[in-house]
mmCIF file of C-alpha atoms and ligand atoms in Angstrom:
data_model
loop_
_atom_site.group_PDB
_atom_site.id
_atom_site.type_symbol
_atom_site.label_atom_id
_atom_site.label_comp_id
_atom_site.label_asym_id
_atom_site.label_seq_id
_atom_site.Cartn_x
_atom_site.Cartn_y
_atom_site.Cartn_z
ATOM 1 C CA MET P 216 -0.095 0.017 0.054
ATOM 2 C CA ILE P 217 1.334 3.274 -1.115
ATOM 3 C CA ILE P 218 1.021 6.182 1.556
ATOM 4 C CA GLU P 219 3.285 9.276 1.166
ATOM 5 C CA SER P 220 4.544 10.934 4.486
ATOM 6 C CA SER P 221 3.850 14.577 5.265
ATOM 7 C CA LEU P 222 6.954 15.040 7.079
ATOM 8 C CA GLN P 223 9.619 17.504 5.805
ATOM 9 C CA ALA P 224 13.299 16.618 5.549
ATOM 10 C CA GLU P 225 14.140 20.047 7.042
ATOM 11 C CA ALA P 226 12.609 19.281 10.565
ATOM 12 C CA THR P 227 14.403 16.213 11.131
ATOM 13 C CA ILE P 228 16.444 15.927 14.494
ATOM 14 C CA ASP P 229 18.958 13.363 12.952
ATOM 15 C CA ARG P 230 19.880 12.155 9.440
ATOM 16 C CA GLU P 231 22.685 9.945 8.279
ATOM 17 C CA VAL P 232 23.757 8.536 5.137
ATOM 18 C CA VAL P 233 24.775 4.873 5.444
ATOM 19 C CA ASN P 234 27.083 3.536 2.755
ATOM 20 C CA ALA P 235 26.469 -0.160 1.427
ATOM 21 C CA GLY P 236 28.421 -2.580 3.593
ATOM 22 C CA ASP P 237 28.090 -0.428 6.811
ATOM 23 C CA TYR P 238 25.631 -0.620 9.707
ATOM 24 C CA TYR P 239 23.381 1.879 11.315
ATOM 25 C CA LEU P 240 22.585 1.591 15.060
ATOM 26 C CA LYS P 241 20.655 4.127 17.003
ATOM 27 C CA VAL P 242 17.928 4.374 19.516
ATOM 28 C CA VAL P 243 14.650 5.719 18.403
ATOM 29 C CA LYS P 244 12.226 6.883 21.220
ATOM 30 C CA LYS P 245 8.683 5.988 21.456
ATOM 31 C CA GLY P 246 6.556 8.640 19.498
ATOM 32 C CA GLN P 247 9.515 9.433 17.270
ATOM 33 C CA THR P 248 9.477 8.494 13.466
ATOM 34 C CA VAL P 249 12.292 6.843 11.500
ATOM 35 C CA ARG P 250 12.401 6.978 7.698
ATOM 36 C CA ILE P 251 14.701 4.760 5.604
ATOM 37 C CA LEU P 252 15.269 6.182 2.317
ATOM 38 C CA ASP P 253 16.532 4.446 -0.602
ATOM 39 C CA LEU P 254 18.794 7.056 -2.052
ATOM 40 C CA GLU P 255 19.639 5.356 -5.538
ATOM 41 C CA GLY P 256 17.012 2.631 -5.812
ATOM 42 C CA ASN P 257 16.961 -1.237 -5.336
ATOM 43 C CA GLN P 258 18.862 -1.271 -2.365
ATOM 44 C CA ALA P 259 18.243 -3.772 0.541
ATOM 45 C CA ALA P 260 18.170 -2.476 4.309
ATOM 46 C CA ASP P 261 18.274 -5.506 6.441
ATOM 47 C CA THR P 262 16.876 -4.496 9.818
ATOM 48 C CA LEU P 263 16.619 -5.583 13.321
ATOM 49 C CA PHE P 264 14.587 -4.086 16.258
ATOM 50 C CA TYR P 265 15.081 -4.481 19.911
ATOM 51 C CA ASN P 266 13.166 -3.048 23.002
ATOM 52 C CA ALA P 267 15.814 -0.612 24.015
ATOM 53 C CA ASN P 268 14.900 -1.020 27.702
ATOM 54 C CA ASN P 269 15.190 -4.763 27.407
ATOM 55 C CA VAL P 270 17.042 -6.150 24.405
ATOM 56 C CA SER P 271 15.927 -9.887 25.025
ATOM 57 C CA GLU P 272 12.603 -8.464 23.609
ATOM 58 C CA ARG P 273 13.142 -8.215 19.693
ATOM 59 C CA TYR P 274 11.329 -7.921 16.398
ATOM 60 C CA SER P 275 9.548 -11.299 15.566
ATOM 61 C CA ALA P 276 8.894 -12.089 11.864
ATOM 62 C CA THR P 277 6.487 -15.080 12.984
ATOM 63 C CA ASP P 278 4.537 -13.004 15.423
ATOM 64 C CA THR P 279 4.195 -10.078 12.774
ATOM 65 C CA ILE P 280 3.031 -12.257 9.982
ATOM 66 C CA ARG P 281 0.581 -14.148 11.945
ATOM 67 C CA GLU P 282 -1.084 -11.195 13.621
ATOM 68 C CA GLN P 283 -1.453 -9.417 10.411
ATOM 69 C CA GLY P 284 -2.147 -12.292 8.264
ATOM 70 C CA ASN P 285 0.190 -11.424 5.488
ATOM 71 C CA VAL P 286 3.866 -12.298 4.632
ATOM 72 C CA TYR P 287 4.588 -8.921 3.201
ATOM 73 C CA LEU P 288 5.168 -5.604 5.153
ATOM 74 C CA THR P 289 3.880 -2.260 3.902
ATOM 75 C CA ALA P 290 2.066 0.827 5.203
ATOM 76 C CA GLY P 291 -0.278 -0.236 8.000
ATOM 77 C CA SER P 292 1.966 -3.335 9.096
ATOM 78 C CA VAL P 293 2.520 -3.305 12.857
ATOM 79 C CA LEU P 294 5.881 -4.842 13.645
ATOM 80 C CA MET P 295 5.251 -7.313 16.677
ATOM 81 C CA SER P 296 8.053 -8.362 19.274
ATOM 82 C CA ASN P 297 8.796 -11.911 20.464
ATOM 83 C CA GLU P 298 6.645 -11.140 23.343
ATOM 84 C CA CYS P 299 3.629 -10.215 20.922
ATOM 85 C CA LYS P 300 3.770 -6.446 21.766
ATOM 86 C CA PRO P 301 3.666 -3.850 19.030
ATOM 87 C CA MET P 302 7.147 -2.341 18.449
ATOM 88 C CA LEU P 303 6.633 -0.103 15.472
ATOM 89 C CA LYS P 304 3.996 0.630 12.846
ATOM 90 C CA ILE P 305 4.746 1.539 9.082
ATOM 91 C CA VAL P 306 3.041 4.808 8.643
ATOM 92 C CA ALA P 307 4.376 5.707 5.259
ATOM 93 C CA ASP P 308 5.779 3.555 2.303
ATOM 94 C CA THR P 309 6.374 4.765 -1.251
ATOM 95 C CA CYS P 310 7.895 1.243 -2.219
ATOM 96 C CA GLY P 311 4.770 -0.981 -1.424
ATOM 97 C CA ARG P 312 6.351 -4.192 -0.309
ATOM 98 C CA HIS P 313 9.110 -5.303 1.952
ATOM 99 C CA ASP P 314 10.346 -8.799 2.745
ATOM 100 C CA THR P 315 10.509 -10.350 6.171
ATOM 101 C CA VAL P 316 10.972 -13.921 5.088
ATOM 102 C CA GLY P 317 14.083 -14.311 3.052
ATOM 103 C CA GLY P 318 16.444 -13.492 5.832
ATOM 104 C CA ALA P 319 19.712 -11.697 5.805
ATOM 105 C CA CYS P 320 22.810 -12.582 3.671
ATOM 106 C CA ALA P 321 25.665 -14.346 5.570
ATOM 107 C CA THR P 322 28.934 -15.792 4.388
ATOM 108 C CA GLU P 323 27.583 -19.366 4.775
ATOM 109 C CA SER P 324 24.395 -18.619 2.748
ATOM 110 C CA ASN P 325 26.537 -17.012 0.012
ATOM 111 C CA THR P 326 28.418 -20.324 -0.360
ATOM 112 C CA VAL P 327 25.121 -22.096 -0.595
ATOM 113 C CA ARG P 328 23.268 -19.812 -2.870
ATOM 114 C CA TYR P 329 26.167 -18.677 -5.099
ATOM 115 C CA ALA P 330 29.481 -20.315 -5.054
ATOM 116 C CA LEU P 331 31.880 -21.589 -2.564
ATOM 117 C CA GLU P 332 34.343 -18.815 -3.227
ATOM 118 C CA LYS P 333 31.971 -16.297 -2.168
ATOM 119 C CA LYS P 334 32.687 -17.294 1.511
ATOM 120 C CA CYS P 335 34.914 -14.437 1.978
ATOM 121 C CA MET P 336 32.555 -11.595 0.661
ATOM 122 C CA HIS P 337 31.216 -9.138 3.157
ATOM 123 C CA ALA P 338 27.782 -9.910 4.133
ATOM 124 C CA CYS P 339 24.847 -8.465 6.342
ATOM 125 C CA ARG P 340 25.358 -10.842 9.234
ATOM 126 C CA ASP P 341 29.168 -9.620 9.402
ATOM 127 C CA SER P 342 27.938 -5.901 9.755
ATOM 128 C CA TRP P 343 25.518 -6.834 12.567
ATOM 129 C CA LEU P 344 28.183 -8.855 14.550
ATOM 130 C CA LEU P 345 30.449 -5.897 14.079
ATOM 131 C CA ALA P 346 27.851 -3.586 15.392
ATOM 132 C CA ILE P 347 27.165 -5.399 18.515
ATOM 133 C CA ALA P 348 30.966 -5.832 19.064
ATOM 134 C CA GLU P 349 31.378 -2.251 18.711
ATOM 135 C CA ASN P 350 28.347 -1.301 21.017
ATOM 136 C CA GLU P 351 28.996 -3.669 24.083
ATOM 137 C CA ALA P 352 26.931 -1.475 26.346
ATOM 138 C CA LEU P 353 23.721 -2.346 24.592
ATOM 139 C CA GLY P 354 24.072 -6.062 25.860
ATOM 140 C CA LEU P 355 23.368 -7.526 22.510
ATOM 141 C CA SER P 356 25.199 -10.716 21.867
ATOM 142 C CA LYS P 357 25.313 -13.250 18.692
ATOM 143 C CA LYS P 358 22.444 -15.105 20.119
ATOM 144 C CA ASP P 359 20.248 -11.713 19.497
ATOM 145 C CA ILE P 360 21.010 -11.746 15.735
ATOM 146 C CA THR P 361 17.789 -13.447 14.451
ATOM 147 C CA HIS P 362 15.125 -12.991 11.597
ATOM 148 C CA ASN P 363 14.964 -9.645 10.321
ATOM 149 C CA ILE P 364 13.253 -7.339 7.755
ATOM 150 C CA ASN P 365 14.538 -6.655 4.480
ATOM 151 C CA PHE P 366 13.165 -3.194 3.619
ATOM 152 C CA PHE P 367 13.007 -2.662 -0.190
ATOM 153 C CA MET P 368 13.668 -6.204 -0.961
ATOM 154 C CA ASN P 369 11.318 -8.085 -3.382
ATOM 155 C CA VAL P 370 11.096 -11.719 -2.226
ATOM 156 C CA PRO P 371 7.724 -13.000 -3.707
ATOM 157 C CA VAL P 372 6.310 -16.117 -2.248
ATOM 158 C CA THR P 373 5.440 -18.503 -5.205
ATOM 159 C CA SER P 374 1.976 -20.269 -5.331
ATOM 160 C CA ASP P 375 3.945 -23.493 -4.350
ATOM 161 C CA GLY P 376 5.172 -21.979 -1.243
ATOM 162 C CA LYS P 377 8.662 -21.083 -2.296
ATOM 163 C CA LEU P 378 10.741 -18.089 -2.224
ATOM 164 C CA SER P 379 11.833 -16.266 -5.389
ATOM 165 C CA PHE P 380 14.346 -13.533 -5.192
ATOM 166 C CA ALA P 381 13.289 -11.274 -7.779
ATOM 167 C CA ASP P 382 14.206 -7.717 -9.443
ATOM 168 C CA GLY P 383 13.692 -4.834 -7.035
ATOM 169 C CA ILE P 384 10.690 -2.928 -7.014
ATOM 170 C CA SER P 385 12.085 -0.002 -5.169
ATOM 171 C CA GLY P 386 13.627 2.978 -6.914
ATOM 172 C CA ALA P 387 15.549 6.323 -6.223
ATOM 173 C CA GLY P 388 13.961 8.303 -3.553
ATOM 174 C CA LYS P 389 11.452 5.722 -2.149
ATOM 175 C CA TYR P 390 11.116 5.374 1.473
ATOM 176 C CA VAL P 391 9.416 3.462 4.285
ATOM 177 C CA GLU P 392 8.600 5.372 7.346
ATOM 178 C CA LEU P 393 8.024 3.944 10.966
ATOM 179 C CA GLU P 394 6.559 5.214 14.264
ATOM 180 C CA ALA P 395 8.029 3.724 17.279
ATOM 181 C CA LEU P 396 5.472 2.520 19.545
ATOM 182 C CA MET P 397 8.236 1.713 22.321
ATOM 183 C CA ASP P 398 11.792 2.903 22.604
ATOM 184 C CA VAL P 399 13.558 0.719 19.933
ATOM 185 C CA VAL P 400 17.193 -0.104 19.023
ATOM 186 C CA VAL P 401 17.349 0.372 15.411
ATOM 187 C CA LEU P 402 20.039 -1.916 13.867
ATOM 188 C CA ILE P 403 20.529 -1.990 10.006
ATOM 189 C CA SER P 404 23.015 -3.507 7.926
ATOM 190 C CA ASN P 405 23.099 -1.646 4.585
ATOM 191 C CA CYS P 406 23.437 -4.792 2.373
ATOM 192 C CA PRO P 407 26.844 -5.318 0.605
ATOM 193 C CA GLN P 408 25.373 -8.155 -1.444
ATOM 194 C CA LEU P 409 26.926 -8.381 -4.970
ATOM 195 C CA ASN P 410 25.383 -11.722 -6.088
ATOM 196 C CA ASN P 411 21.720 -10.890 -5.858
ATOM 197 C CA PRO P 412 19.264 -9.333 -8.390
ATOM 198 C CA CYS P 413 17.303 -7.796 -5.571
ATOM 199 C CA ASN P 414 19.782 -4.895 -5.649
ATOM 200 C CA ALA P 415 20.632 -4.937 -9.376
ATOM 201 C CA TYR P 416 24.037 -6.427 -8.321
ATOM 202 C CA ASN P 417 24.765 -2.964 -7.173
ATOM 203 C CA PRO P 418 24.756 -2.015 -3.354
ATOM 204 C CA THR P 419 24.251 1.712 -2.873
ATOM 205 C CA PRO P 420 23.714 4.198 0.044
ATOM 206 C CA ILE P 421 20.607 4.575 2.270
ATOM 207 C CA GLU P 422 19.740 7.602 4.371
ATOM 208 C CA ILE P 423 18.071 7.333 7.991
ATOM 209 C CA LEU P 424 15.958 10.361 9.133
ATOM 210 C CA ILE P 425 14.418 10.813 12.491
ATOM 211 C CA TRP P 426 11.673 13.063 13.643
ATOM 212 C CA ASN P 427 10.238 13.855 16.943
HETATM 213 ZN ZN1 ZN S 642 22.809 -8.559 2.892
#
């Protein structure tokens, strides 16, 4: 569902460009709005959310899919935690569909999906692990890296229940905007993947904007 935002970029309290292969980690307070902007198009923003006051509570794809009765995320989707509490709501979306089933790239999956020699290529899971290692105070560890959201990524579920990684449907300037329903840690890996048509084999920067 396409819903445009009425928020003005000049009124942000924080904005940051994140290059492909880098991570973004910030706390967004309850009531604040965060926008993920696909600057050049067809990028994938692999995202995890945690309750900032208790990081053992985190985004849950299974609870979210069950509660909304839809495998895709878009405007109106409420992102649920593993304690089945609402964490964030997608309040604007100019892309129209986001994946939460396909998972993030890892060096291991690169070898299975693409080729053995892809093992050493940088992957989203590496960026998340680096983020939690460089931000020890948050109390996150490897076991907290679980199923995620791939904003802007097009992973259609086929009629026989399989996943197909398809060409991206996002474009330059498209965005998704979420209102925090609790204080959340936002952890994004701006995907460095070079082997997947979802990003046209060309990882590009994203920008993250926050409003009060
Ligand atoms: Zn990735």
